[in-house]
mmCIF file of C-alpha atoms in Angstrom:
data_model
loop_
_atom_site.group_PDB
_atom_site.id
_atom_site.type_symbol
_atom_site.label_atom_id
_atom_site.label_comp_id
_atom_site.label_asym_id
_atom_site.label_seq_id
_atom_site.Cartn_x
_atom_site.Cartn_y
_atom_site.Cartn_z
ATOM 1 C CA UNK A 1 237.947 37.787 220.239
ATOM 2 C CA UNK A 2 239.231 40.838 221.083
ATOM 3 C CA UNK A 3 238.729 42.987 224.308
ATOM 4 C CA UNK A 4 236.834 46.067 224.248
ATOM 5 C CA UNK A 5 237.225 48.928 226.312
ATOM 6 C CA UNK A 6 234.457 50.098 228.329
ATOM 7 C CA UNK A 7 232.290 52.746 227.152
ATOM 8 C CA UNK A 8 232.034 55.504 229.957
ATOM 9 C CA UNK A 9 229.027 57.477 230.910
ATOM 10 C CA UNK A 10 228.323 59.915 233.548
ATOM 11 C CA UNK A 11 226.939 59.019 236.693
ATOM 12 C CA UNK A 12 223.698 60.937 236.282
ATOM 13 C CA UNK A 13 222.979 58.872 232.919
ATOM 14 C CA UNK A 14 223.321 55.634 234.850
ATOM 15 C CA UNK A 15 220.125 56.712 237.033
ATOM 16 C CA UNK A 16 217.463 56.515 234.194
ATOM 17 C CA UNK A 17 219.597 53.570 232.687
ATOM 18 C CA UNK A 18 219.467 51.707 235.980
ATOM 19 C CA UNK A 19 215.949 52.452 236.334
ATOM 20 C CA UNK A 20 214.772 51.401 233.252
ATOM 21 C CA UNK A 21 216.842 48.201 233.212
ATOM 22 C CA UNK A 22 215.336 47.242 236.639
ATOM 23 C CA UNK A 23 211.520 48.128 236.088
ATOM 24 C CA UNK A 24 210.415 45.785 233.267
ATOM 25 C CA UNK A 25 207.016 44.457 232.659
ATOM 26 C CA UNK A 26 207.589 41.303 234.619
ATOM 27 C CA UNK A 27 208.577 43.024 237.805
ATOM 28 C CA UNK A 28 205.311 45.491 237.467
ATOM 29 C CA UNK A 29 203.524 42.356 236.992
ATOM 30 C CA UNK A 30 205.192 40.660 240.170
ATOM 31 C CA UNK A 31 204.513 44.164 241.978
ATOM 32 C CA UNK A 32 200.753 43.947 240.938
ATOM 33 C CA UNK A 33 200.264 40.582 241.595
ATOM 34 C CA UNK A 34 199.067 40.744 245.225
ATOM 35 C CA UNK A 35 195.751 42.071 243.556
ATOM 36 C CA UNK A 36 194.999 38.935 241.807
ATOM 37 C CA UNK A 37 191.838 37.041 243.833
ATOM 38 C CA UNK A 38 190.874 40.041 246.008
ATOM 39 C CA UNK A 39 187.335 40.368 246.114
ATOM 40 C CA UNK A 40 185.275 43.151 245.469
ATOM 41 C CA UNK A 41 181.709 43.856 246.426
ATOM 42 C CA UNK A 42 179.580 46.438 245.552
ATOM 43 C CA UNK A 43 176.500 47.579 247.385
ATOM 44 C CA UNK A 44 173.690 46.756 248.590
ATOM 45 C CA UNK A 45 172.542 49.905 246.962
ATOM 46 C CA UNK A 46 169.339 51.381 246.475
ATOM 47 C CA UNK A 47 168.047 52.938 243.033
ATOM 48 C CA UNK A 48 165.015 54.507 241.695
ATOM 49 C CA UNK A 49 162.481 56.625 243.629
ATOM 50 C CA UNK A 50 161.886 56.188 247.198
ATOM 51 C CA UNK A 51 164.596 53.239 246.485
ATOM 52 C CA UNK A 52 162.324 51.140 244.793
ATOM 53 C CA UNK A 53 165.040 49.030 243.752
ATOM 54 C CA UNK A 54 168.642 47.561 244.951
ATOM 55 C CA UNK A 55 171.329 45.552 243.780
ATOM 56 C CA UNK A 56 174.306 44.067 244.818
ATOM 57 C CA UNK A 57 177.414 43.274 242.458
ATOM 58 C CA UNK A 58 180.363 40.903 243.740
ATOM 59 C CA UNK A 59 183.114 39.732 242.152
ATOM 60 C CA UNK A 60 186.943 38.997 242.315
ATOM 61 C CA UNK A 61 190.048 40.547 240.464
ATOM 62 C CA UNK A 62 191.898 38.508 237.811
ATOM 63 C CA UNK A 63 195.247 38.802 236.604
ATOM 64 C CA UNK A 64 196.529 42.040 235.544
ATOM 65 C CA UNK A 65 197.798 42.258 232.270
ATOM 66 C CA UNK A 66 200.786 44.800 231.886
ATOM 67 C CA UNK A 67 202.217 46.834 228.886
ATOM 68 C CA UNK A 68 204.972 49.604 228.369
ATOM 69 C CA UNK A 69 203.550 52.881 227.780
ATOM 70 C CA UNK A 70 204.913 53.731 224.029
ATOM 71 C CA UNK A 71 207.304 56.743 224.124
ATOM 72 C CA UNK A 72 207.600 56.340 228.104
ATOM 73 C CA UNK A 73 209.953 53.740 229.119
ATOM 74 C CA UNK A 74 209.271 53.985 232.699
ATOM 75 C CA UNK A 75 205.605 54.395 232.594
ATOM 76 C CA UNK A 76 203.066 51.149 232.343
ATOM 77 C CA UNK A 77 199.482 50.579 231.587
ATOM 78 C CA UNK A 78 197.712 47.792 233.802
ATOM 79 C CA UNK A 79 194.345 46.053 232.993
ATOM 80 C CA UNK A 80 193.088 44.251 235.470
ATOM 81 C CA UNK A 81 189.551 42.097 234.806
ATOM 82 C CA UNK A 82 186.649 41.721 237.092
ATOM 83 C CA UNK A 83 183.408 39.879 236.254
ATOM 84 C CA UNK A 84 180.707 40.990 238.723
ATOM 85 C CA UNK A 85 177.610 38.654 239.738
ATOM 86 C CA UNK A 86 174.803 41.111 239.534
ATOM 87 C CA UNK A 87 171.666 40.720 241.704
ATOM 88 C CA UNK A 88 168.892 42.833 240.851
ATOM 89 C CA UNK A 89 165.262 43.676 242.969
ATOM 90 C CA UNK A 90 162.578 45.465 241.915
ATOM 91 C CA UNK A 91 159.236 45.601 243.344
ATOM 92 C CA UNK A 92 159.852 41.632 244.827
ATOM 93 C CA UNK A 93 161.091 40.495 241.736
ATOM 94 C CA UNK A 94 164.786 39.503 241.335
ATOM 95 C CA UNK A 95 167.160 39.659 238.407
ATOM 96 C CA UNK A 96 170.929 38.317 238.250
ATOM 97 C CA UNK A 97 173.212 39.399 235.646
ATOM 98 C CA UNK A 98 176.719 39.071 235.019
ATOM 99 C CA UNK A 99 178.937 42.258 234.293
ATOM 100 C CA UNK A 100 182.392 42.514 232.679
ATOM 101 C CA UNK A 101 184.411 45.116 234.335
ATOM 102 C CA UNK A 102 188.167 46.186 233.273
ATOM 103 C CA UNK A 103 190.153 48.690 235.791
ATOM 104 C CA UNK A 104 193.169 50.875 233.776
ATOM 105 C CA UNK A 105 195.614 51.871 236.196
ATOM 106 C CA UNK A 106 198.429 53.841 235.031
ATOM 107 C CA UNK A 107 201.805 52.756 237.013
ATOM 108 C CA UNK A 108 204.934 54.949 236.845
ATOM 109 C CA UNK A 109 208.338 53.911 237.800
ATOM 110 C CA UNK A 110 209.937 57.053 240.154
ATOM 111 C CA UNK A 111 213.127 57.328 242.171
ATOM 112 C CA UNK A 112 213.271 58.122 246.179
ATOM 113 C CA UNK A 113 215.840 59.123 248.564
ATOM 114 C CA UNK A 114 217.690 57.039 249.888
ATOM 115 C CA UNK A 115 217.912 55.163 246.973
ATOM 116 C CA UNK A 116 215.004 53.574 246.457
ATOM 117 C CA UNK A 117 213.070 52.605 243.212
ATOM 118 C CA UNK A 118 208.636 53.199 243.795
ATOM 119 C CA UNK A 119 206.053 52.148 241.331
ATOM 120 C CA UNK A 120 203.844 54.676 241.776
ATOM 121 C CA UNK A 121 199.897 54.356 241.104
ATOM 122 C CA UNK A 122 198.088 56.977 240.161
ATOM 123 C CA UNK A 123 194.755 57.182 241.706
ATOM 124 C CA UNK A 124 191.882 55.248 240.040
ATOM 125 C CA UNK A 125 188.640 57.136 239.132
ATOM 126 C CA UNK A 126 185.285 56.256 237.772
ATOM 127 C CA UNK A 127 186.582 56.814 233.924
ATOM 128 C CA UNK A 128 189.188 54.179 234.560
ATOM 129 C CA UNK A 129 186.580 51.458 235.215
ATOM 130 C CA UNK A 130 184.887 49.947 231.818
ATOM 131 C CA UNK A 131 181.331 48.213 232.570
ATOM 132 C CA UNK A 132 179.310 45.871 230.215
ATOM 133 C CA UNK A 133 176.235 43.909 231.351
ATOM 134 C CA UNK A 134 175.723 40.492 229.853
ATOM 135 C CA UNK A 135 172.214 40.429 229.598
ATOM 136 C CA UNK A 136 169.441 39.328 227.173
ATOM 137 C CA UNK A 137 166.202 41.368 226.547
ATOM 138 C CA UNK A 138 164.631 42.935 229.411
ATOM 139 C CA UNK A 139 161.686 44.641 229.811
ATOM 140 C CA UNK A 140 161.549 48.502 230.582
ATOM 141 C CA UNK A 141 161.583 48.617 233.958
ATOM 142 C CA UNK A 142 164.837 46.559 234.524
ATOM 143 C CA UNK A 143 166.481 48.497 231.415
ATOM 144 C CA UNK A 144 166.000 51.873 233.377
ATOM 145 C CA UNK A 145 168.191 50.718 235.998
ATOM 146 C CA UNK A 146 171.091 49.980 233.972
ATOM 147 C CA UNK A 147 172.562 53.278 233.640
ATOM 148 C CA UNK A 148 172.245 53.935 236.923
ATOM 149 C CA UNK A 149 173.956 50.787 238.144
ATOM 150 C CA UNK A 150 176.662 51.267 235.572
ATOM 151 C CA UNK A 151 177.770 54.562 237.006
ATOM 152 C CA UNK A 152 177.251 53.083 240.688
ATOM 153 C CA UNK A 153 179.707 50.230 239.839
ATOM 154 C CA UNK A 154 182.375 51.946 238.196
ATOM 155 C CA UNK A 155 182.660 54.624 241.218
ATOM 156 C CA UNK A 156 182.601 51.835 243.842
ATOM 157 C CA UNK A 157 185.166 49.594 241.966
ATOM 158 C CA UNK A 158 187.086 52.486 241.535
ATOM 159 C CA UNK A 159 187.039 53.054 245.734
ATOM 160 C CA UNK A 160 187.781 49.500 245.932
ATOM 161 C CA UNK A 161 190.517 49.205 243.762
ATOM 162 C CA UNK A 162 192.306 52.253 245.448
ATOM 163 C CA UNK A 163 192.063 50.875 248.741
ATOM 164 C CA UNK A 164 193.481 47.590 247.412
ATOM 165 C CA UNK A 165 196.629 49.567 245.844
ATOM 166 C CA UNK A 166 196.744 51.251 249.482
ATOM 167 C CA UNK A 167 196.853 48.247 251.272
ATOM 168 C CA UNK A 168 199.965 48.006 253.111
ATOM 169 C CA UNK A 169 200.952 44.398 251.956
ATOM 170 C CA UNK A 170 200.376 45.235 248.402
ATOM 171 C CA UNK A 171 201.962 48.706 248.262
ATOM 172 C CA UNK A 172 204.803 47.189 249.793
ATOM 173 C CA UNK A 173 205.673 45.117 246.973
ATOM 174 C CA UNK A 174 206.093 48.296 244.698
ATOM 175 C CA UNK A 175 209.089 49.828 246.881
ATOM 176 C CA UNK A 176 212.438 48.510 245.929
ATOM 177 C CA UNK A 177 215.139 49.643 248.322
ATOM 178 C CA UNK A 178 218.376 49.095 246.059
ATOM 179 C CA UNK A 179 220.759 49.293 248.743
ATOM 180 C CA UNK A 180 219.068 46.586 250.906
ATOM 181 C CA UNK A 181 218.662 44.419 247.646
ATOM 182 C CA UNK A 182 222.191 44.343 246.702
ATOM 183 C CA UNK A 183 223.867 43.980 250.322
ATOM 184 C CA UNK A 184 220.805 41.313 251.159
ATOM 185 C CA UNK A 185 219.096 43.091 254.289
ATOM 186 C CA UNK A 186 215.522 43.520 254.885
ATOM 187 C CA UNK A 187 214.496 47.047 253.868
ATOM 188 C CA UNK A 188 213.559 49.593 256.771
ATOM 189 C CA UNK A 189 211.313 51.738 253.724
ATOM 190 C CA UNK A 190 209.105 48.831 252.799
ATOM 191 C CA UNK A 191 206.180 50.454 254.208
ATOM 192 C CA UNK A 192 206.805 53.769 253.608
ATOM 193 C CA UNK A 193 203.895 56.159 252.627
ATOM 194 C CA UNK A 194 205.194 59.422 252.269
ATOM 195 C CA UNK A 195 208.488 59.518 249.627
ATOM 196 C CA UNK A 196 211.373 62.382 249.332
ATOM 197 C CA UNK A 197 211.351 62.193 245.394
ATOM 198 C CA UNK A 198 214.441 62.514 243.680
ATOM 199 C CA UNK A 199 214.803 62.668 239.497
ATOM 200 C CA UNK A 200 216.850 59.745 237.603
ATOM 201 C CA UNK A 201 219.971 61.834 237.585
ATOM 202 C CA UNK A 202 220.149 62.285 241.529
ATOM 203 C CA UNK A 203 219.355 58.415 241.858
ATOM 204 C CA UNK A 204 222.508 57.944 239.399
ATOM 205 C CA UNK A 205 224.605 60.046 241.949
ATOM 206 C CA UNK A 206 223.286 58.753 244.809
ATOM 207 C CA UNK A 207 223.738 55.470 243.439
ATOM 208 C CA UNK A 208 227.728 55.957 243.510
ATOM 209 C CA UNK A 209 227.792 57.650 246.681
ATOM 210 C CA UNK A 210 225.887 55.218 248.307
ATOM 211 C CA UNK A 211 226.713 51.752 247.067
ATOM 212 C CA UNK A 212 230.368 52.487 246.404
ATOM 213 C CA UNK A 213 231.992 52.291 249.563
ATOM 214 C CA UNK A 214 235.472 51.247 250.624
ATOM 215 C CA UNK A 215 234.572 47.622 251.604
ATOM 216 C CA UNK A 216 232.364 47.114 248.558
ATOM 217 C CA UNK A 217 235.638 48.460 246.582
ATOM 218 C CA UNK A 218 238.045 46.425 248.291
ATOM 219 C CA UNK A 219 236.006 43.337 248.019
ATOM 220 C CA UNK A 220 236.469 43.901 244.295
ATOM 221 C CA UNK A 221 239.786 44.232 244.180
ATOM 222 C CA UNK A 222 240.916 41.835 247.348
ATOM 223 C CA UNK A 223 240.365 39.220 244.532
ATOM 224 C CA UNK A 224 244.023 40.400 242.987
ATOM 225 C CA UNK A 225 245.484 39.038 246.491
ATOM 226 C CA UNK A 226 247.221 35.323 246.113
ATOM 227 C CA UNK A 227 247.905 36.142 242.669
ATOM 228 C CA UNK A 228 251.624 34.526 241.806
ATOM 229 C CA UNK A 229 254.277 36.211 240.761
ATOM 230 C CA UNK A 230 256.891 34.548 238.826
ATOM 231 C CA UNK A 231 260.134 35.889 237.254
ATOM 232 C CA UNK A 232 263.046 34.380 235.627
ATOM 233 C CA UNK A 233 265.455 32.854 235.238
ATOM 234 C CA UNK A 234 266.943 36.079 234.498
ATOM 235 C CA UNK A 235 270.888 36.344 233.392
ATOM 236 C CA UNK A 236 272.387 39.287 235.336
ATOM 237 C CA UNK A 237 275.933 40.810 236.002
ATOM 238 C CA UNK A 238 278.967 40.238 234.085
ATOM 239 C CA UNK A 239 278.437 38.228 230.926
ATOM 240 C CA UNK A 240 275.350 37.036 232.691
ATOM 241 C CA UNK A 241 277.236 34.790 234.821
ATOM 242 C CA UNK A 242 274.090 35.059 237.905
ATOM 243 C CA UNK A 243 270.982 33.611 237.508
ATOM 244 C CA UNK A 244 268.111 35.463 239.243
ATOM 245 C CA UNK A 245 264.721 33.626 239.746
ATOM 246 C CA UNK A 246 261.768 35.219 241.763
ATOM 247 C CA UNK A 247 258.941 33.777 243.056
ATOM 248 C CA UNK A 248 256.059 35.618 245.198
ATOM 249 C CA UNK A 249 252.550 36.770 245.136
ATOM 250 C CA UNK A 250 250.496 40.004 245.668
ATOM 251 C CA UNK A 251 249.344 40.246 249.238
ATOM 252 C CA UNK A 252 245.833 41.812 250.781
ATOM 253 C CA UNK A 253 245.559 45.144 248.738
ATOM 254 C CA UNK A 254 244.607 48.453 251.323
ATOM 255 C CA UNK A 255 242.027 50.767 250.281
ATOM 256 C CA UNK A 256 241.453 54.306 251.397
ATOM 257 C CA UNK A 257 238.363 56.393 250.307
ATOM 258 C CA UNK A 258 239.423 60.004 249.483
ATOM 259 C CA UNK A 259 235.729 61.046 250.338
ATOM 260 C CA UNK A 260 232.950 62.548 248.567
ATOM 261 C CA UNK A 261 233.238 65.650 246.213
ATOM 262 C CA UNK A 262 230.788 67.654 244.467
ATOM 263 C CA UNK A 263 227.904 65.955 242.937
ATOM 264 C CA UNK A 264 228.892 64.323 240.027
ATOM 265 C CA UNK A 265 232.550 63.982 241.041
ATOM 266 C CA UNK A 266 234.256 60.596 240.466
ATOM 267 C CA UNK A 267 234.247 58.446 243.401
ATOM 268 C CA UNK A 268 238.209 58.168 243.816
ATOM 269 C CA UNK A 269 240.274 55.478 246.158
ATOM 270 C CA UNK A 270 243.922 55.064 246.949
ATOM 271 C CA UNK A 271 244.969 51.533 247.023
ATOM 272 C CA UNK A 272 248.392 50.307 248.015
ATOM 273 C CA UNK A 273 249.085 46.595 246.538
ATOM 274 C CA UNK A 274 251.802 44.749 248.939
ATOM 275 C CA UNK A 275 253.717 42.055 247.071
ATOM 276 C CA UNK A 276 256.088 39.867 248.716
ATOM 277 C CA UNK A 277 259.139 37.954 247.197
ATOM 278 C CA UNK A 278 261.801 35.453 247.673
ATOM 279 C CA UNK A 279 264.543 36.151 245.329
ATOM 280 C CA UNK A 280 267.447 33.609 244.425
ATOM 281 C CA UNK A 281 270.697 34.902 242.703
ATOM 282 C CA UNK A 282 272.703 31.930 241.811
ATOM 283 C CA UNK A 283 276.714 32.655 241.288
ATOM 284 C CA UNK A 284 278.429 29.613 242.276
ATOM 285 C CA UNK A 285 275.786 28.684 244.770
ATOM 286 C CA UNK A 286 272.332 30.041 245.690
ATOM 287 C CA UNK A 287 272.154 33.223 247.699
ATOM 288 C CA UNK A 288 268.437 34.358 248.918
ATOM 289 C CA UNK A 289 266.864 37.382 249.374
ATOM 290 C CA UNK A 290 263.693 39.050 250.496
ATOM 291 C CA UNK A 291 261.805 41.648 249.067
ATOM 292 C CA UNK A 292 258.635 43.519 250.033
ATOM 293 C CA UNK A 293 257.265 46.042 247.767
ATOM 294 C CA UNK A 294 254.568 48.393 247.942
ATOM 295 C CA UNK A 295 252.895 49.441 244.844
ATOM 296 C CA UNK A 296 250.324 52.656 245.000
ATOM 297 C CA UNK A 297 247.538 52.663 242.826
ATOM 298 C CA UNK A 298 244.483 55.368 242.308
ATOM 299 C CA UNK A 299 241.137 53.725 241.986
ATOM 300 C CA UNK A 300 238.439 55.272 239.989
ATOM 301 C CA UNK A 301 234.866 53.813 239.790
ATOM 302 C CA UNK A 302 233.389 54.963 236.990
ATOM 303 C CA UNK A 303 229.759 53.833 235.060
ATOM 304 C CA UNK A 304 229.920 51.938 231.592
ATOM 305 C CA UNK A 305 227.501 51.293 229.242
ATOM 306 C CA UNK A 306 225.270 49.169 229.141
ATOM 307 C CA UNK A 307 224.910 49.037 233.240
ATOM 308 C CA UNK A 308 228.496 48.269 234.631
ATOM 309 C CA UNK A 309 230.837 49.868 237.346
ATOM 310 C CA UNK A 310 234.152 49.542 236.515
ATOM 311 C CA UNK A 311 236.731 49.953 238.849
ATOM 312 C CA UNK A 312 239.405 51.766 236.363
ATOM 313 C CA UNK A 313 242.948 51.553 237.669
ATOM 314 C CA UNK A 314 245.902 53.299 235.554
ATOM 315 C CA UNK A 315 249.115 51.306 235.843
ATOM 316 C CA UNK A 316 251.525 52.596 238.357
ATOM 317 C CA UNK A 317 254.998 54.353 237.666
ATOM 318 C CA UNK A 318 258.164 52.841 238.515
ATOM 319 C CA UNK A 319 259.647 55.634 240.475
ATOM 320 C CA UNK A 320 256.514 55.419 242.880
ATOM 321 C CA UNK A 321 257.097 51.811 243.875
ATOM 322 C CA UNK A 322 258.786 51.045 247.052
ATOM 323 C CA UNK A 323 260.667 48.193 247.985
ATOM 324 C CA UNK A 324 262.555 46.971 251.173
ATOM 325 C CA UNK A 325 265.250 44.486 250.351
ATOM 326 C CA UNK A 326 266.884 42.096 252.588
ATOM 327 C CA UNK A 327 269.804 40.058 251.788
ATOM 328 C CA UNK A 328 270.310 36.620 253.755
ATOM 329 C CA UNK A 329 274.273 36.434 254.262
ATOM 330 C CA UNK A 330 277.006 38.853 254.039
ATOM 331 C CA UNK A 331 277.823 37.183 250.546
ATOM 332 C CA UNK A 332 274.405 38.018 249.461
ATOM 333 C CA UNK A 333 274.749 41.661 250.448
ATOM 334 C CA UNK A 334 277.578 41.928 248.648
ATOM 335 C CA UNK A 335 276.006 40.515 245.422
ATOM 336 C CA UNK A 336 273.097 42.423 245.416
ATOM 337 C CA UNK A 337 275.230 45.411 245.708
ATOM 338 C CA UNK A 338 277.265 44.331 242.586
ATOM 339 C CA UNK A 339 274.616 42.859 240.582
ATOM 340 C CA UNK A 340 272.374 45.656 240.916
ATOM 341 C CA UNK A 341 269.092 43.392 240.715
ATOM 342 C CA UNK A 342 267.122 45.706 242.739
ATOM 343 C CA UNK A 343 266.083 48.000 239.795
ATOM 344 C CA UNK A 344 265.504 44.927 237.580
ATOM 345 C CA UNK A 345 263.353 43.035 240.141
ATOM 346 C CA UNK A 346 260.901 46.350 240.661
ATOM 347 C CA UNK A 347 260.873 46.697 236.756
ATOM 348 C CA UNK A 348 259.731 43.185 236.352
ATOM 349 C CA UNK A 349 257.165 43.410 238.925
ATOM 350 C CA UNK A 350 255.781 46.750 237.654
ATOM 351 C CA UNK A 351 255.439 44.607 234.202
ATOM 352 C CA UNK A 352 253.677 41.719 235.780
ATOM 353 C CA UNK A 353 251.213 44.322 238.159
ATOM 354 C CA UNK A 354 250.460 46.414 234.698
ATOM 355 C CA UNK A 355 249.594 43.121 232.323
ATOM 356 C CA UNK A 356 247.170 42.198 235.533
ATOM 357 C CA UNK A 357 245.751 45.844 235.593
ATOM 358 C CA UNK A 358 245.095 45.805 231.727
ATOM 359 C CA UNK A 359 242.082 43.733 231.924
ATOM 360 C CA UNK A 360 239.242 45.231 233.848
ATOM 361 C CA UNK A 361 237.255 42.106 233.589
ATOM 362 C CA UNK A 362 237.852 41.051 236.981
ATOM 363 C CA UNK A 363 237.019 44.823 238.193
ATOM 364 C CA UNK A 364 233.533 45.106 236.519
ATOM 365 C CA UNK A 365 230.557 44.695 238.630
ATOM 366 C CA UNK A 366 227.707 43.948 236.092
ATOM 367 C CA UNK A 367 224.997 45.736 238.091
ATOM 368 C CA UNK A 368 222.094 44.133 235.862
ATOM 369 C CA UNK A 369 223.277 40.959 236.472
ATOM 370 C CA UNK A 370 223.531 41.842 240.197
ATOM 371 C CA UNK A 371 219.607 42.978 240.418
ATOM 372 C CA UNK A 372 218.517 39.921 238.445
ATOM 373 C CA UNK A 373 220.199 37.641 240.751
ATOM 374 C CA UNK A 374 219.046 39.435 244.186
ATOM 375 C CA UNK A 375 215.221 40.050 242.904
#
C-alpha cells in the first residue's frame, strides 16, 4: 500500500480537533460517574396554612445518561434519574408516594491555561428538574399539596445537585491537565476552582509551545541512533582496481531549540546527526580508515490530520555535511588522496540518510492514541 503524505493543518486548528477527539460521551460519562449513588434528601419541610402539612423526600441519584448536543460537538446533555420516596403528613394522617425525577445538566468542554480541558457544568435550575408523582386516586386535601410539593422538590433537588457538582472530588474528575496526562505526573490543577479560559485556537498554539519541547523532539529522533549504514563493496580508482567497503552506524543525535517565535509560528529545532564509519579500501591489501560525519538537519514540528504531530525533516544538502577522515597508516593515506573516496563516501551516506528520512512514520506522534493510552 503506497505511503500517504501527511495533510498539514494549522496549530490553531489542531486545538479544536484535539478537544473534539478527547472529549467523548464515554469520557463525559466517566467525569460525572461520581454522582451516581449520591443521596438526595428534601425536607422535612412544612406546607399549607400554619404549616399544617409536611413532607420529607429521600432517594439516590441514578446512572447519568450522556448525549452529544446536535450541531455542537463540544456540548453535552446529561440526564440523571432520581427516584424519591415522599412521605406526607396532614392532620396526623400519613401518605407515602413515589416520585420520579429527572435532572438535566448541560456540560461544555472548555479550554484553560496552561493546557487544561475542563468540563464546565451550567448551574442547574428548578426548570431543569422534572417531577412526576406516582399516586393513585387521593382525596382533595392531599391533592392540594401536590403542586407546592413539586415546586419545592424541584428547587431543593436543583440546589442539591449543584452542591454535588461543586464537590471537590466530583469537580476534579472534570479537569484534564493534558501536559500532566502525557508526561504521567499528578496535575497541580485538579482542584482548581477558578480558570483562565482560552479559546480552542489558543489551546492549539499552547499545545505546540508546551508539549513540543527539545527533550520530547529528541526522544522522537533518537530512535535513529544505532541505524546501521552499510555501503559497498564499490569499485573505485583507475579501472576499478580498488574495492571500497563501508560499515558504520548513526550515532546519538544532538538537538537544540531555536526558541519560541510569534504565536502560530512553526516550532523549529536544529539537529546534528553524527555518523561513524569504518572504511576498508582493498588494493592488493586491506587499507583501513575512520570517517566521522556530522549532518546538519532542520526539524519542524507540524500538525497533521487527523490528530498527529509530525517531525518534518527535509533531506540534507551534500555541501553541508562535514567529515573528518583519518587514514590508518602511510599507504592508506596515499591511497585516500589518489582514490578520492571521501566524496564518494559522503554521497553514499547522504543517500542512505535521505532514504531514512523519506518515511515520516518513525517521527510521527499519534496524539489521539497517546491520549487514549493515558486516560
